[in-house]
Amino acid sequence: MADTAMSDAEVGPNAPGGDTPPDVTRLRGRGCWTEAALLLAPYAERSPAAATRRAALLIECCMFTLDGWAEAEDALRTAEALARTDDERGEAACERGNLAYLATLFGLRDRADEARAALMRSAALLAPGAAGRPLLDFRRGLVAENLGDDPAAARAAYRRAHAGAVAHDDVLLTSYTWRHLAGLAARDGDVAEARHGFTESLRIRVELGYAVGVAPALTALAGVTPDPEAGRLRAEAARLFRTLGGVPVWLAEELPGELAPDAG
């Protein structure tokens, strides 16, 4: 799958959490979404923030594994039912938009109109300075880029998301905004800017221990790096892909040579 497609659908970023077990972040970074969701389950029964975070984890699992759609849908309905304030409803609507976007992106079912409507609802509900605004802007950029083929609108949304992520100290989200801005730069032929953005995205993911996002970051950087360094980056991405049990599954299409049986 092309990098912009996962662009990635990598969901990114930190969903609202509340008082939840610290192991959730560690498990998420290793691609153990089901285990993380189980830890959150008791909190999600009473906390709208925890319920939304649990739904976000299971939606992210769909993006990386292309499986678990029904479980994610059930968790999202629970989060929507628990939401009481405008910000809580806005965060749940943002996740609804993301799930519909991913289902469309990966060809499960065309839910593009639902994705756009949910993100518009989220924008109407979230306060201008709400912590969920940067993530909303990022996802609006994904829809503009990958469903609307509007790179100018996508770039503007990613830049708003990046500025908001920095302001709210959402470091993981900045790895996504760097990545997608770099992807647009590569599309425009600005290799130096693309390499800078992909390098920053990779650095952040390594520093945060977000292992499941490192292989895609290595592959993206390899795409704007000359050989032999590009080959080394792809080989490392393939090693991590195997270590994590073959996730993200769509990365196999980008590393056919490195994953061949005779590739060592």
GROMACS .gro file of C-alpha atoms in nm, residues 21-109:
model
   89
   21PRO     CA    1  -0.333   0.207   3.356
   22PRO     CA    2   0.011   0.326   3.240
   23ASP     CA    3   0.068  -0.012   3.070
   24VAL     CA    4  -0.184   0.089   2.803
   25THR     CA    5   0.066   0.318   2.632
   26ARG     CA    6   0.340   0.054   2.642
   27LEU     CA    7   0.112  -0.217   2.502
   28ARG     CA    8  -0.014   0.014   2.229
   29GLY     CA    9   0.342   0.095   2.124
   30ARG     CA   10   0.414  -0.277   2.081
   31GLY     CA   11   0.099  -0.334   1.874
   32CYS     CA   12  -0.087  -0.515   2.155
   33TRP     CA   13  -0.413  -0.328   2.106
   34THR     CA   14  -0.644  -0.605   2.228
   35GLU     CA   15  -0.451  -0.641   2.553
   36ALA     CA   16  -0.450  -0.264   2.604
   37ALA     CA   17  -0.824  -0.250   2.539
   38LEU     CA   18  -0.882  -0.522   2.801
   39LEU     CA   19  -0.695  -0.315   3.059
   40LEU     CA   20  -0.914  -0.017   2.976
   41ALA     CA   21  -1.242  -0.208   2.984
   42PRO     CA   22  -1.324  -0.151   3.355
   43TYR     CA   23  -1.255   0.222   3.322
   44ALA     CA   24  -1.451   0.245   2.998
   45GLU     CA   25  -1.768   0.131   3.174
   46ARG     CA   26  -1.793   0.462   3.362
   47SER     CA   27  -1.552   0.712   3.205
   48PRO     CA   28  -1.635   0.873   2.868
   49ALA     CA   29  -1.266   0.957   2.817
   50ALA     CA   30  -1.157   0.599   2.883
   51ALA     CA   31  -1.434   0.463   2.661
   52THR     CA   32  -1.322   0.689   2.376
   53ARG     CA   33  -0.960   0.592   2.426
   54ARG     CA   34  -1.055   0.223   2.421
   55ALA     CA   35  -1.246   0.275   2.096
   56ALA     CA   36  -0.948   0.461   1.949
   57LEU     CA   37  -0.716   0.171   2.035
   58LEU     CA   38  -0.941  -0.082   1.865
   59ILE     CA   39  -0.981   0.144   1.561
   60GLU     CA   40  -0.603   0.175   1.541
   61CYS     CA   41  -0.587  -0.205   1.556
   62CYS     CA   42  -0.813  -0.216   1.248
   63MET     CA   43  -0.575   0.014   1.064
   64PHE     CA   44  -0.265  -0.187   1.140
   65THR     CA   45  -0.415  -0.537   1.109
   66LEU     CA   46  -0.716  -0.482   0.879
   67ASP     CA   47  -0.915  -0.688   1.129
   68GLY     CA   48  -1.138  -0.632   1.434
   69TRP     CA   49  -1.384  -0.393   1.270
   70ALA     CA   50  -1.690  -0.521   1.460
   71GLU     CA   51  -1.517  -0.492   1.798
   72ALA     CA   52  -1.410  -0.137   1.717
   73GLU     CA   53  -1.764  -0.046   1.613
   74ASP     CA   54  -1.908  -0.183   1.938
   75ALA     CA   55  -1.652   0.006   2.147
   76LEU     CA   56  -1.725   0.327   1.959
   77ARG     CA   57  -2.100   0.295   2.016
   78THR     CA   58  -2.030   0.259   2.388
   79ALA     CA   59  -1.816   0.574   2.385
   80GLU     CA   60  -2.083   0.766   2.196
   81ALA     CA   61  -2.349   0.655   2.445
   82LEU     CA   62  -2.140   0.761   2.747
   83ALA     CA   63  -2.045   1.105   2.612
   84ARG     CA   64  -2.219   1.389   2.795
   85THR     CA   65  -2.032   1.714   2.728
   86ASP     CA   66  -1.972   1.877   2.391
   87ASP     CA   67  -1.602   1.796   2.408
   88GLU     CA   68  -1.676   1.430   2.487
   89ARG     CA   69  -1.923   1.408   2.201
   90GLY     CA   70  -1.675   1.586   1.975
   91GLU     CA   71  -1.396   1.339   2.058
   92ALA     CA   72  -1.627   1.043   1.998
   93ALA     CA   73  -1.737   1.196   1.666
   94CYS     CA   74  -1.371   1.233   1.567
   95GLU     CA   75  -1.324   0.859   1.624
   96ARG     CA   76  -1.640   0.788   1.426
   97GLY     CA   77  -1.493   0.986   1.139
   98ASN     CA   78  -1.167   0.796   1.163
   99LEU     CA   79  -1.335   0.455   1.159
  100ALA     CA   80  -1.543   0.551   0.855
  101TYR     CA   81  -1.234   0.692   0.683
  102LEU     CA   82  -1.035   0.372   0.739
  103ALA     CA   83  -1.320   0.150   0.620
  104THR     CA   84  -1.329   0.356   0.299
  105LEU     CA   85  -0.952   0.373   0.258
  106PHE     CA   86  -0.906  -0.002   0.285
  107GLY     CA   87  -1.202  -0.087   0.064
  108LEU     CA   88  -1.419  -0.243   0.335
  109ARG     CA   89  -1.712  -0.020   0.243
   0.00000   0.00000   0.00000
